[in-house]
Amino acid sequence: MSEFIQIIVSGLSAGSIYALAAVGFTLLWQASQTINFAQGEFVMLPAFFVLGAMGLGAPMWLAIAVALGLSVLLLGAAFKKLIVEPMLPHGTLPLIIATIALGLLMKESVKEFYSAQGQPFPPIFPTEVVRVFGAAISVADIMNLAVSFAAILTLQLFLQRTRTGRCMQATAQNRGVAEILGVNVKRMVMYTFLINAALAAIASILITPIYLAKFSNGETLGLVAFIAAIVGGFNQIRGALVGGLLIGVIDNLSAFYVSSEYRAAAPLILLIVIIMVRPQGIMGTSEGRTV
Amino acid sequence: MLELKDIYGGYDKITILNGTSFKVPRASITTMIGPNGAGKSTVFRAIFGLLNIRSGQILFDGQDVTRHTPKQMINHGVTYVPQGRNVIPQLSVWHNLEMGGVTARDQSKVRARMETVMDQFPMLREYKNRKAIELSGGQQQQLEIARSLLLDPKLILIDEPSIGLSPNLVQDVFVTLQRLRDQGVTILMVEQNAKAALAISDYGLVLELGQTQMHDDASKLLNDPKVGQLFLGGHFHEEEGAA
């Protein structure tokens, strides 16, 4: 039983981080029909910003702030201006291919210019363990969960309770009407990209201490975020959250009770089952988007 | 109050408007009729800054507003209610209404105005916390009209307000438009239900191939045998295409 609790908690912890990336995924899709196949690399890179800043002598907190700022600037604003805006008029598919290329570029650049070896990443939370009902729960897991939930909750409140947030919703749900009502549609879409970059940076800083900072981290992360978004319904923040948590837990359960050799298959099996049984996703509505 | 002078424009290389010209007087209802693809909706898009205008001039209150953006047009006092259902589906009725005043600098005035508008449409107050998508088609249409009134517009461009509505709801919408006209609002409408629309209008104009073919008192158009045969016939079913 104590084992089971441990597995569930660490699964939820990892899952909540996947959810951050998955939420960003759905936001970009809703606001600008961007399916970002570089999302995994978006989560891989900010950890290297942190390492880079620390390498220059910055303390941890400053390095994190720098990484957040750089991410928002590069993975948010520059990504939208330099890649999405020029590619989107050519259609969704060329844009998807461009994001795949961007992902490769980011991955290979880190390998080439930083290191091909996994870099140790300093833990941001205490590495202690607390005993709950006999289970050893790591403080870092609890903190990861708390930070991810706080980020998603803040986002939800922003979207629902502020006028800017509602303008963003209007832009995502009915762009033509938002424009007719005088909403600054372009600015709203830009906000979405900035938010996605910030979420990716938070995910990066939370998840990298679990593994090492490595150029190839994005491969699994991107796939998992994509699957989490689809499983959840692709057009809902709540869905992406549920999808992320579910994958984190299933991944951990299968690694422990089945075999760690097959753990990578678990999210894919979940994806296939969901697509067969409930193609609109767990929380999704089949309407989604009309063209 | 509104004048189009020899407007040419369209989408990409397709020209829809071929020298469209007409005037709309203040505090009146003008209904635009015409066959499929005549460019009726396109006229609205041209006025509201959503169309590539190649040449010509649009005057509003004597001011040149050609190629002004939707936001600028809203600031001039023009609102546009496009064809089809145009609510923000997942936002509440209240927040949909709020969106009508999104360009206003003074948001406290918007609040007060929302109350006034809801007094005119009591249904909206009753359902203000519901998601807009949960309203019936007629209720959504009312919400759209209410939303377009939020900034106290001088001119409303309204495209096919009767689409998908039962006959008595259509009558409700028309009564609302007449009431607005009596309050001094100018209305330019496109309506497939041409006979009923002309009956409540002051003026009518016939658009064909992007040109104004006829422009007269609504009652004269209603009694014109040619117009009757082409656009008001019992079996004639006319809808604007994808344009």
Short mmCIF file of C-alpha atoms in Angstrom, two decimals:
data_model
loop_
_atom_site.label_atom_id
_atom_site.label_comp_id
_atom_site.label_asym_id
_atom_site.label_seq_id
_atom_site.Cartn_x
_atom_site.Cartn_y
_atom_site.Cartn_z
CA MET A 1 0.00 0.00 0.00
CA SER A 2 2.75 2.44 0.95
CA GLU A 3 4.48 1.59 -2.29
CA PHE A 4 1.30 2.31 -4.21
CA ILE A 5 0.91 5.73 -2.60
CA GLN A 6 4.53 6.55 -3.44
CA ILE A 7 4.01 5.58 -7.07
CA ILE A 8 0.81 7.56 -7.39
CA VAL A 9 2.30 10.69 -5.84
CA SER A 10 5.42 10.66 -7.96
CA GLY A 11 3.25 9.90 -11.00
CA LEU A 12 1.03 12.88 -10.26
CA SER A 13 4.12 15.01 -9.77
CA ALA A 14 5.61 14.11 -13.14
CA GLY A 15 2.14 14.26 -14.70
CA SER A 16 1.52 17.78 -13.46
CA ILE A 17 4.72 18.87 -15.21
CA TYR A 18 3.62 17.15 -18.43
CA ALA A 19 0.36 19.00 -18.00
CA LEU A 20 2.16 22.36 -18.10
CA ALA A 21 3.57 21.52 -21.51
CA ALA A 22 0.26 20.05 -22.67
CA VAL A 23 -1.69 23.14 -21.60
CA GLY A 24 0.69 25.28 -23.66
CA PHE A 25 0.12 22.96 -26.57
CA THR A 26 -3.65 23.40 -26.47
CA LEU A 27 -3.35 27.17 -25.99
CA LEU A 28 -1.27 27.56 -29.13
CA TRP A 29 -3.63 25.37 -31.08
CA GLN A 30 -6.69 27.31 -30.00
CA ALA A 31 -5.25 30.74 -30.52
CA SER A 32 -3.45 30.22 -33.79
CA GLN A 33 -3.80 26.68 -35.15
CA THR A 34 -0.18 26.09 -34.28
CA ILE A 35 0.66 22.48 -33.49
CA ASN A 36 4.07 22.97 -31.99
CA PHE A 37 6.16 19.86 -32.54
CA ALA A 38 9.09 21.66 -30.94
CA GLN A 39 7.19 21.77 -27.63
CA GLY A 40 9.47 19.10 -26.13
CA GLU A 41 12.52 21.16 -27.02
CA PHE A 42 10.77 24.22 -25.57
CA VAL A 43 10.82 22.31 -22.27
CA MET A 44 14.38 21.05 -22.79
CA LEU A 45 16.02 24.42 -23.52
CA PRO A 46 15.20 26.68 -20.52
CA ALA A 47 17.15 24.33 -18.21
CA PHE A 48 20.23 25.16 -20.27
CA PHE A 49 19.48 28.88 -19.86
CA VAL A 50 19.59 28.26 -16.11
CA LEU A 51 22.85 26.31 -16.38
CA GLY A 52 24.33 28.95 -18.68
CA ALA A 53 23.45 31.79 -16.32
CA MET A 54 24.81 29.85 -13.34
CA GLY A 55 27.95 29.14 -15.33
CA LEU A 56 28.41 32.90 -15.57
CA GLY A 57 28.23 33.12 -11.81
CA ALA A 58 24.57 33.96 -11.27
CA PRO A 59 22.89 32.57 -8.16
CA MET A 60 20.12 30.01 -8.68
CA TRP A 61 17.18 32.41 -8.26
CA LEU A 62 18.67 34.90 -10.71
CA ALA A 63 19.46 32.14 -13.19
CA ILE A 64 15.83 30.99 -13.03
CA ALA A 65 14.60 34.55 -13.58
CA VAL A 66 16.95 34.96 -16.54
CA ALA A 67 15.80 31.63 -17.99
CA LEU A 68 12.15 32.64 -17.67
CA GLY A 69 12.84 35.98 -19.32
CA LEU A 70 14.88 34.50 -22.15
CA SER A 71 12.27 31.78 -22.74
CA VAL A 72 9.42 34.26 -22.98
CA LEU A 73 11.47 36.38 -25.35
CA LEU A 74 12.86 33.62 -27.58
CA LEU A 75 10.36 30.74 -27.31
CA GLY A 76 7.43 33.15 -27.09
CA ALA A 77 7.87 36.39 -29.00
CA ALA A 78 10.63 35.41 -31.43
CA PHE A 79 8.99 32.04 -32.18
CA LYS A 80 5.76 33.77 -33.10
CA LYS A 81 7.31 36.61 -35.07
CA LEU A 82 9.99 34.69 -36.95
CA ILE A 83 8.36 31.31 -37.54
CA VAL A 84 4.62 31.24 -36.92
CA GLU A 85 3.68 34.54 -38.55
CA PRO A 86 5.54 33.93 -41.82
CA MET A 87 4.46 30.27 -42.04
CA LEU A 88 0.82 30.38 -40.96
CA PRO A 89 -0.52 31.94 -44.18
CA HIS A 90 0.80 28.86 -46.01
CA GLY A 91 -1.37 26.57 -43.92
CA THR A 92 -1.17 24.38 -40.86
CA LEU A 93 0.95 21.64 -42.41
CA PRO A 94 3.91 23.81 -43.50
CA LEU A 95 3.85 25.34 -40.03
CA ILE A 96 3.95 21.89 -38.41
CA ILE A 97 6.95 20.98 -40.54
CA ALA A 98 8.63 24.25 -39.61
CA THR A 99 8.18 23.47 -35.91
CA ILE A 100 9.65 19.98 -36.43
CA ALA A 101 12.66 21.64 -38.05
CA LEU A 102 12.90 24.13 -35.21
CA GLY A 103 12.89 21.28 -32.69
CA LEU A 104 15.76 19.56 -34.51
CA LEU A 105 17.68 22.81 -34.70
CA MET A 106 17.31 23.44 -30.98
CA LYS A 107 18.28 19.89 -30.08
CA GLU A 108 21.33 19.77 -32.33
CA SER A 109 22.42 23.27 -31.30
CA VAL A 110 22.46 22.32 -27.62
CA LYS A 111 24.38 19.17 -28.47
CA GLU A 112 26.86 21.07 -30.61
CA PHE A 113 27.37 24.25 -28.62
CA TYR A 114 26.75 23.17 -25.03
CA SER A 115 27.31 19.49 -24.51
CA ALA A 116 26.23 16.09 -25.75
CA GLN A 117 26.50 14.74 -22.20
CA GLY A 118 23.73 14.96 -19.64
CA GLN A 119 24.46 17.84 -17.27
CA PRO A 120 23.64 17.60 -13.57
CA PHE A 121 20.99 20.13 -12.68
CA PRO A 122 20.79 21.49 -9.15
CA PRO A 123 17.64 20.52 -7.23
CA ILE A 124 15.46 23.54 -6.51
CA PHE A 125 13.57 21.91 -3.65
CA PRO A 126 14.91 20.06 -0.59
CA THR A 127 15.68 16.43 -1.36
CA GLU A 128 14.11 15.26 1.86
CA VAL A 129 11.48 12.60 2.22
CA VAL A 130 8.46 12.75 4.48
CA ARG A 131 6.54 9.75 5.79
CA VAL A 132 2.82 9.75 5.08
CA PHE A 133 0.86 6.60 6.05
CA GLY A 134 4.12 4.71 5.92
CA ALA A 135 4.87 5.87 2.39
CA ALA A 136 8.04 7.80 1.66
CA ILE A 137 6.93 10.90 -0.20
CA SER A 138 9.58 13.19 -1.58
CA VAL A 139 9.19 16.88 -0.78
CA ALA A 140 10.24 17.73 -4.33
CA ASP A 141 7.29 15.73 -5.71
CA ILE A 142 4.87 17.64 -3.54
CA MET A 143 6.44 20.95 -4.51
CA ASN A 144 6.39 20.10 -8.22
CA LEU A 145 2.72 19.29 -7.93
CA ALA A 146 2.04 22.50 -6.01
CA VAL A 147 3.95 24.75 -8.41
CA SER A 148 2.36 23.19 -11.51
CA PHE A 149 -1.13 23.43 -10.07
CA ALA A 150 -0.53 27.01 -8.98
CA ALA A 151 0.64 27.91 -12.49
CA ILE A 152 -2.38 26.30 -14.16
CA LEU A 153 -4.80 27.76 -11.62
CA THR A 154 -3.34 31.23 -12.11
CA LEU A 155 -3.73 30.83 -15.84
CA GLN A 156 -7.35 29.70 -15.48
CA LEU A 157 -8.16 32.64 -13.21
CA PHE A 158 -6.46 35.04 -15.59
CA LEU A 159 -8.46 33.70 -18.56
CA GLN A 160 -11.77 33.78 -16.72
CA ARG A 161 -11.57 36.70 -14.34
CA THR A 162 -9.77 39.37 -16.33
CA ARG A 163 -11.03 41.21 -19.36
CA THR A 164 -7.80 40.53 -21.21
CA GLY A 165 -8.23 36.84 -20.44
CA ARG A 166 -11.76 36.90 -21.80
CA CYS A 167 -10.55 38.69 -24.92
CA MET A 168 -8.05 35.85 -25.35
CA GLN A 169 -10.87 33.33 -24.99
CA ALA A 170 -12.96 35.24 -27.52
CA THR A 171 -10.04 35.24 -29.95
CA ALA A 172 -9.60 31.48 -29.55
CA GLN A 173 -13.28 30.62 -29.77
CA ASN A 174 -14.37 32.92 -32.56
CA ARG A 175 -11.61 34.99 -34.04
CA GLY A 176 -13.75 36.67 -36.69
CA VAL A 177 -16.21 37.93 -34.12
CA ALA A 178 -13.45 39.03 -31.76
CA GLU A 179 -12.07 41.14 -34.58
CA ILE A 180 -15.45 42.64 -35.37
CA LEU A 181 -15.90 43.59 -31.72
CA GLY A 182 -12.61 45.47 -31.82
CA VAL A 183 -10.50 43.00 -29.82
CA ASN A 184 -6.81 43.39 -30.62
CA VAL A 185 -6.61 39.85 -31.97
CA LYS A 186 -2.92 39.94 -32.83
CA ARG A 187 -1.96 41.03 -29.36
CA MET A 188 -4.11 38.30 -27.79
CA VAL A 189 -2.42 35.65 -29.92
CA MET A 190 0.97 37.05 -28.89
CA TYR A 191 0.00 36.75 -25.22
CA THR A 192 -0.78 33.08 -25.83
CA PHE A 193 2.71 32.49 -27.16
CA LEU A 194 4.28 34.29 -24.22
CA ILE A 195 2.22 32.21 -21.78
CA ASN A 196 3.16 28.99 -23.55
CA ALA A 197 6.85 29.89 -23.30
CA ALA A 198 6.51 30.68 -19.60
CA LEU A 199 4.74 27.36 -18.94
CA ALA A 200 7.44 25.49 -20.85
CA ALA A 201 10.15 27.23 -18.83
CA ILE A 202 8.45 26.34 -15.53
CA ALA A 203 8.09 22.73 -16.69
CA SER A 204 11.75 22.70 -17.67
CA ILE A 205 12.96 23.96 -14.30
CA LEU A 206 10.76 21.48 -12.43
CA ILE A 207 11.48 18.39 -14.47
CA THR A 208 15.19 18.69 -15.22
CA PRO A 209 16.37 17.95 -11.64
CA ILE A 210 14.57 14.58 -11.96
CA TYR A 211 16.62 13.65 -15.02
CA LEU A 212 19.72 15.43 -16.20
CA ALA A 213 19.78 18.43 -18.51
CA LYS A 214 20.28 16.77 -21.86
CA PHE A 215 19.77 17.87 -25.46
CA SER A 216 17.54 14.87 -26.15
CA ASN A 217 15.14 15.49 -23.23
CA GLY A 218 12.59 17.03 -25.56
CA GLU A 219 11.98 13.82 -27.49
CA THR A 220 9.94 12.12 -24.80
CA LEU A 221 8.62 15.32 -23.25
CA GLY A 222 7.22 16.58 -26.53
CA LEU A 223 5.56 13.27 -27.27
CA VAL A 224 4.11 12.98 -23.79
CA ALA A 225 2.77 16.54 -23.87
CA PHE A 226 1.22 15.93 -27.27
CA ILE A 227 -0.43 12.71 -26.10
CA ALA A 228 -1.61 14.37 -22.89
CA ALA A 229 -3.22 17.15 -24.92
CA ILE A 230 -4.99 14.70 -27.22
CA VAL A 231 -6.10 12.40 -24.42
CA GLY A 232 -7.52 15.39 -22.57
CA GLY A 233 -9.41 16.74 -25.54
CA PHE A 234 -6.96 19.13 -27.21
CA ASN A 235 -9.18 22.15 -26.88
CA GLN A 236 -9.43 22.42 -23.13
CA ILE A 237 -7.02 23.46 -20.41
CA ARG A 238 -8.77 21.15 -17.94
CA GLY A 239 -8.39 18.34 -20.45
CA ALA A 240 -4.67 18.88 -20.85
CA LEU A 241 -4.33 18.86 -17.07
CA VAL A 242 -6.23 15.58 -16.71
CA GLY A 243 -4.34 14.08 -19.66
CA GLY A 244 -0.98 15.04 -18.17
CA LEU A 245 -1.78 13.66 -14.73
CA LEU A 246 -3.18 10.45 -16.18
CA ILE A 247 -0.09 9.82 -18.26
CA GLY A 248 2.21 10.54 -15.34
CA VAL A 249 0.39 8.02 -13.15
CA ILE A 250 -0.02 5.33 -15.81
CA ASP A 251 3.62 5.71 -16.78
CA ASN A 252 4.73 5.17 -13.19
CA LEU A 253 2.33 2.32 -12.52
CA SER A 254 3.38 0.43 -15.62
CA ALA A 255 7.06 0.98 -14.88
CA PHE A 256 6.61 -0.53 -11.43
CA TYR A 257 4.02 -3.25 -11.92
CA VAL A 258 4.67 -4.30 -15.50
CA SER A 259 8.19 -3.54 -16.58
CA SER A 260 10.26 -0.41 -16.89
CA GLU A 261 11.27 -1.66 -20.33
CA TYR A 262 7.74 -1.06 -21.54
CA ARG A 263 7.02 2.19 -19.72
CA ALA A 264 7.40 4.26 -22.87
CA ALA A 265 4.63 2.21 -24.47
CA ALA A 266 2.07 3.03 -21.78
CA PRO A 267 1.20 6.58 -22.95
CA LEU A 268 0.93 5.33 -26.53
CA ILE A 269 -1.43 2.53 -25.52
CA LEU A 270 -3.50 5.09 -23.64
CA LEU A 271 -3.54 7.27 -26.75
CA ILE A 272 -4.78 4.42 -28.94
CA VAL A 273 -7.45 3.42 -26.45
CA ILE A 274 -8.70 7.01 -26.12
CA ILE A 275 -8.78 7.55 -29.86
CA MET A 276 -10.80 4.35 -30.28
CA VAL A 277 -13.19 4.85 -27.39
CA ARG A 278 -13.51 8.59 -27.03
CA PRO A 279 -11.94 10.39 -29.98
CA GLN A 280 -12.93 13.83 -28.71
CA GLY A 281 -10.76 13.24 -25.62
CA ILE A 282 -11.70 12.83 -21.99
CA MET A 283 -12.83 16.40 -21.44
CA GLY A 284 -13.16 17.52 -25.04
CA THR A 285 -16.24 18.35 -26.99
CA SER A 286 -16.49 16.89 -30.45
CA GLU A 287 -17.29 20.30 -31.90
CA GLY A 288 -13.80 21.62 -31.19
CA ARG A 289 -13.22 24.05 -33.96
CA THR A 290 -15.22 24.90 -37.03
CA VAL A 291 -13.42 25.93 -40.15
CA MET B 1 -24.94 59.84 -42.92
CA LEU B 2 -23.27 56.95 -44.73
CA GLU B 3 -22.21 57.24 -48.33
CA LEU B 4 -20.42 54.78 -50.59
CA LYS B 5 -18.85 56.33 -53.69
CA ASP B 6 -17.89 54.04 -56.53
CA ILE B 7 -16.39 51.24 -54.40
CA TYR B 8 -14.31 48.56 -56.14
CA GLY B 9 -13.02 45.65 -54.13
CA GLY B 10 -13.05 41.94 -53.43
CA TYR B 11 -11.06 38.97 -52.24
CA ASP B 12 -7.64 38.25 -53.74
CA LYS B 13 -8.11 38.62 -57.47
CA ILE B 14 -11.89 38.25 -57.46
CA THR B 15 -13.72 41.52 -57.75
CA ILE B 16 -17.08 41.54 -55.98
CA LEU B 17 -17.90 45.22 -55.74
CA ASN B 18 -17.96 46.94 -59.14
CA GLY B 19 -18.49 50.55 -58.40
CA THR B 20 -21.00 50.26 -55.60
CA SER B 21 -22.53 53.62 -54.71
CA PHE B 22 -25.40 54.57 -52.41
CA LYS B 23 -26.37 56.81 -49.53
CA VAL B 24 -28.03 55.87 -46.28
CA PRO B 25 -29.91 58.69 -44.50
CA ARG B 26 -29.82 59.17 -40.74
CA ALA B 27 -32.39 57.44 -38.47
CA SER B 28 -33.73 55.21 -41.19
CA ILE B 29 -33.84 51.53 -42.03
CA THR B 30 -32.45 50.58 -45.42
CA THR B 31 -32.72 47.01 -46.67
CA MET B 32 -30.35 45.70 -49.28
CA ILE B 33 -31.66 42.92 -51.51
CA GLY B 34 -30.20 41.12 -54.48
CA PRO B 35 -29.38 37.71 -55.88
CA ASN B 36 -26.74 35.28 -54.61
CA GLY B 37 -23.24 36.64 -54.89
CA ALA B 38 -24.40 40.19 -55.61
CA GLY B 39 -22.00 41.34 -52.91
CA LYS B 40 -24.41 42.29 -50.13
CA SER B 41 -22.34 40.90 -47.27
CA THR B 42 -19.24 42.16 -49.02
CA VAL B 43 -20.61 45.71 -48.85
CA PHE B 44 -20.72 45.35 -45.06
CA ARG B 45 -17.21 43.98 -44.95
CA ALA B 46 -16.02 46.88 -47.09
CA ILE B 47 -17.63 49.46 -44.82
CA PHE B 48 -16.28 47.78 -41.69
CA GLY B 49 -12.68 47.60 -42.85
CA LEU B 50 -12.61 43.86 -43.44
CA LEU B 51 -12.21 43.99 -47.20
CA ASN B 52 -9.49 45.01 -49.56
CA ILE B 53 -10.93 48.14 -51.18
CA ARG B 54 -9.19 48.95 -54.45
CA SER B 55 -10.80 52.27 -55.18
CA GLY B 56 -13.68 54.45 -54.14
CA GLN B 57 -14.59 56.28 -51.00
CA ILE B 58 -16.69 55.64 -47.91
CA LEU B 59 -17.99 58.65 -46.02
CA PHE B 60 -19.51 58.48 -42.58
CA ASP B 61 -20.89 61.67 -41.03
CA GLY B 62 -18.99 63.56 -43.69
CA GLN B 63 -15.67 61.99 -42.70
CA ASP B 64 -13.64 59.78 -45.03
CA VAL B 65 -13.55 56.36 -43.34
CA THR B 66 -12.33 54.31 -46.31
CA ARG B 67 -10.12 51.41 -45.19
CA HIS B 68 -10.52 52.24 -41.51
CA THR B 69 -10.03 49.20 -39.26
CA PRO B 70 -12.93 47.55 -37.43
CA LYS B 71 -11.75 49.17 -34.22
CA GLN B 72 -11.74 52.61 -35.83
CA MET B 73 -15.21 52.01 -37.24
CA ILE B 74 -16.46 51.06 -33.78
CA ASN B 75 -15.00 54.30 -32.45
CA HIS B 76 -16.85 56.20 -35.20
CA GLY B 77 -20.09 54.67 -33.91
CA VAL B 78 -20.61 51.80 -36.35
CA THR B 79 -21.30 48.20 -35.33
CA TYR B 80 -21.58 45.11 -37.45
CA VAL B 81 -23.72 42.06 -36.77
CA PRO B 82 -22.58 39.45 -39.29
CA GLN B 83 -24.58 36.61 -40.74
CA GLY B 84 -24.94 33.41 -38.75
CA ARG B 85 -24.45 32.81 -35.07
CA ASN B 86 -21.71 35.04 -33.75
CA VAL B 87 -21.56 34.63 -30.01
CA ILE B 88 -18.45 33.60 -28.10
CA PRO B 89 -19.71 30.10 -27.28
CA GLN B 90 -17.99 29.34 -23.98
CA LEU B 91 -18.31 32.78 -22.42
CA SER B 92 -21.35 33.65 -20.34
CA VAL B 93 -24.12 35.84 -21.73
CA TRP B 94 -22.91 38.63 -19.45
CA HIS B 95 -19.36 38.39 -20.70
CA ASN B 96 -20.50 38.20 -24.31
CA LEU B 97 -22.34 41.43 -23.73
CA GLU B 98 -19.24 42.92 -22.12
CA MET B 99 -17.27 42.11 -25.29
CA GLY B 100 -19.46 44.60 -27.15
CA GLY B 101 -17.79 47.36 -25.15
CA VAL B 102 -14.27 46.05 -25.24
CA THR B 103 -12.92 49.07 -27.11
CA ALA B 104 -14.31 51.59 -24.63
CA ARG B 105 -11.78 53.46 -22.54
CA ASP B 106 -14.10 54.00 -19.61
CA GLN B 107 -15.19 50.55 -18.49
CA SER B 108 -17.44 51.86 -15.71
CA LYS B 109 -19.65 53.36 -18.41
CA VAL B 110 -19.77 49.97 -20.10
CA ARG B 111 -21.15 48.44 -16.90
CA ALA B 112 -23.94 51.01 -16.75
CA ARG B 113 -24.67 50.53 -20.43
CA MET B 114 -24.86 46.75 -19.97
CA GLU B 115 -27.63 47.28 -17.43
CA THR B 116 -29.52 49.57 -19.82
CA VAL B 117 -29.21 47.10 -22.67
CA MET B 118 -30.39 44.25 -20.45
CA ASP B 119 -33.44 46.31 -19.57
CA GLN B 120 -34.29 46.29 -23.26
CA PHE B 121 -33.69 42.55 -23.50
CA PRO B 122 -34.93 41.09 -20.20
CA MET B 123 -34.18 37.56 -21.41
CA LEU B 124 -30.47 38.37 -21.20
CA ARG B 125 -30.71 39.32 -17.56
CA GLU B 126 -32.47 36.07 -16.78
CA TYR B 127 -29.77 34.00 -18.48
CA LYS B 128 -26.80 36.22 -17.82
CA ASN B 129 -24.70 33.49 -16.18
CA ARG B 130 -25.38 30.87 -18.83
CA LYS B 131 -22.89 30.05 -21.52
CA ALA B 132 -23.90 31.70 -24.79
CA ILE B 133 -23.85 28.36 -26.58
CA GLU B 134 -26.66 27.16 -24.33
CA LEU B 135 -29.06 29.82 -25.64
CA SER B 136 -31.51 29.06 -28.44
CA GLY B 137 -30.90 30.51 -31.89
CA GLY B 138 -33.35 33.34 -31.32
CA GLN B 139 -31.85 34.17 -27.97
CA GLN B 140 -28.37 34.21 -29.47
CA GLN B 141 -29.58 36.62 -32.14
CA GLN B 142 -30.99 38.88 -29.45
CA LEU B 143 -27.69 38.68 -27.61
CA GLU B 144 -25.85 39.70 -30.75
CA ILE B 145 -28.10 42.67 -31.35
CA ALA B 146 -27.85 43.67 -27.69
CA ARG B 147 -24.07 43.38 -27.85
CA SER B 148 -23.98 45.61 -30.92
CA LEU B 149 -25.88 48.28 -28.96
CA LEU B 150 -23.42 48.40 -26.12
CA LEU B 151 -21.50 51.43 -27.31
CA ASP B 152 -24.63 53.30 -28.32
CA PRO B 153 -23.91 53.07 -32.06
CA LYS B 154 -25.08 55.56 -34.67
CA LEU B 155 -25.13 52.98 -37.45
CA ILE B 156 -25.80 49.24 -37.28
CA LEU B 157 -24.89 46.96 -40.16
CA ILE B 158 -26.95 43.81 -39.74
CA ASP B 159 -26.69 40.80 -42.01
CA GLU B 160 -29.59 38.33 -42.29
CA PRO B 161 -31.00 38.80 -38.80
CA SER B 162 -33.89 36.42 -39.51
CA ILE B 163 -31.83 33.39 -40.52
CA GLY B 164 -32.85 30.29 -38.58
CA LEU B 165 -35.55 32.09 -36.60
CA SER B 166 -39.22 31.20 -36.35
CA PRO B 167 -41.61 33.75 -37.91
CA ASN B 168 -42.68 35.31 -34.61
CA LEU B 169 -39.06 35.68 -33.53
CA VAL B 170 -38.30 37.36 -36.84
CA GLN B 171 -41.10 39.77 -36.06
CA ASP B 172 -39.53 40.42 -32.63
CA VAL B 173 -36.20 41.24 -34.25
CA PHE B 174 -37.86 43.59 -36.75
CA VAL B 175 -39.78 45.35 -33.99
CA THR B 176 -36.49 45.83 -32.14
CA LEU B 177 -34.91 47.35 -35.24
CA GLN B 178 -37.84 49.71 -35.71
CA ARG B 179 -37.61 50.78 -32.09
CA LEU B 180 -33.92 51.54 -32.54
CA ARG B 181 -34.65 53.52 -35.67
CA ASP B 182 -37.21 55.55 -33.72
CA GLN B 183 -34.49 56.26 -31.14
CA GLY B 184 -32.36 57.75 -33.92
CA VAL B 185 -30.16 54.80 -34.86
CA THR B 186 -29.47 54.23 -38.55
CA ILE B 187 -29.78 50.66 -39.79
CA LEU B 188 -28.47 49.05 -42.94
CA MET B 189 -29.74 45.50 -43.29
CA VAL B 190 -29.34 42.57 -45.64
CA GLU B 191 -32.28 40.22 -45.46
CA GLN B 192 -33.34 37.16 -47.42
CA ASN B 193 -36.84 37.63 -46.15
CA ALA B 194 -37.03 40.64 -48.45
CA LYS B 195 -40.76 41.25 -48.36
CA ALA B 196 -40.98 41.37 -44.57
CA ALA B 197 -37.80 43.42 -44.32
CA LEU B 198 -38.91 46.01 -46.88
CA ALA B 199 -42.25 46.27 -45.09
CA ILE B 200 -40.50 47.68 -42.00
CA SER B 201 -37.86 49.64 -43.94
CA ASP B 202 -37.80 53.23 -45.07
CA TYR B 203 -35.61 52.57 -48.09
CA GLY B 204 -34.64 49.61 -50.18
CA LEU B 205 -31.82 49.06 -52.57
CA VAL B 206 -31.21 46.34 -55.08
CA LEU B 207 -27.65 45.17 -55.53
CA GLU B 208 -26.63 43.13 -58.58
CA LEU B 209 -23.08 42.14 -59.54
CA GLY B 210 -21.72 44.58 -57.02
CA GLN B 211 -23.61 47.56 -58.40
CA THR B 212 -26.61 49.42 -57.10
CA GLN B 213 -29.41 48.76 -59.60
CA MET B 214 -32.30 50.42 -57.82
CA HIS B 215 -32.55 52.62 -54.75
CA ASP B 216 -35.91 53.95 -53.67
CA ASP B 217 -38.49 54.16 -50.91
CA ALA B 218 -39.08 50.69 -49.54
CA SER B 219 -42.79 50.89 -50.35
CA LYS B 220 -42.05 51.67 -54.00
CA LEU B 221 -39.72 48.69 -54.28
CA LEU B 222 -42.33 46.49 -52.63
CA ASN B 223 -44.84 47.48 -55.30
CA ASP B 224 -42.43 47.39 -58.22
CA PRO B 225 -43.48 44.47 -60.47
CA LYS B 226 -39.90 43.76 -61.57
CA VAL B 227 -38.58 43.62 -58.04
CA GLY B 228 -41.56 41.56 -57.02
CA GLN B 229 -40.92 39.02 -59.73
CA LEU B 230 -37.21 38.75 -59.06
CA PHE B 231 -36.87 39.00 -55.32
CA LEU B 232 -40.21 38.88 -53.58
CA GLY B 233 -41.80 35.90 -55.30
CA GLY B 234 -43.29 33.17 -53.17
CA HIS B 235 -40.96 30.45 -54.34
CA PHE B 236 -37.88 32.50 -54.77
CA HIS B 237 -35.36 31.37 -52.20
CA GLU B 238 -32.35 33.57 -51.94
CA GLU B 239 -29.34 33.26 -49.73
CA GLU B 240 -25.95 34.82 -49.84
CA GLY B 241 -23.19 32.35 -50.74
CA ALA B 242 -19.83 31.87 -49.10
CA ALA B 243 -18.95 35.49 -49.78
#
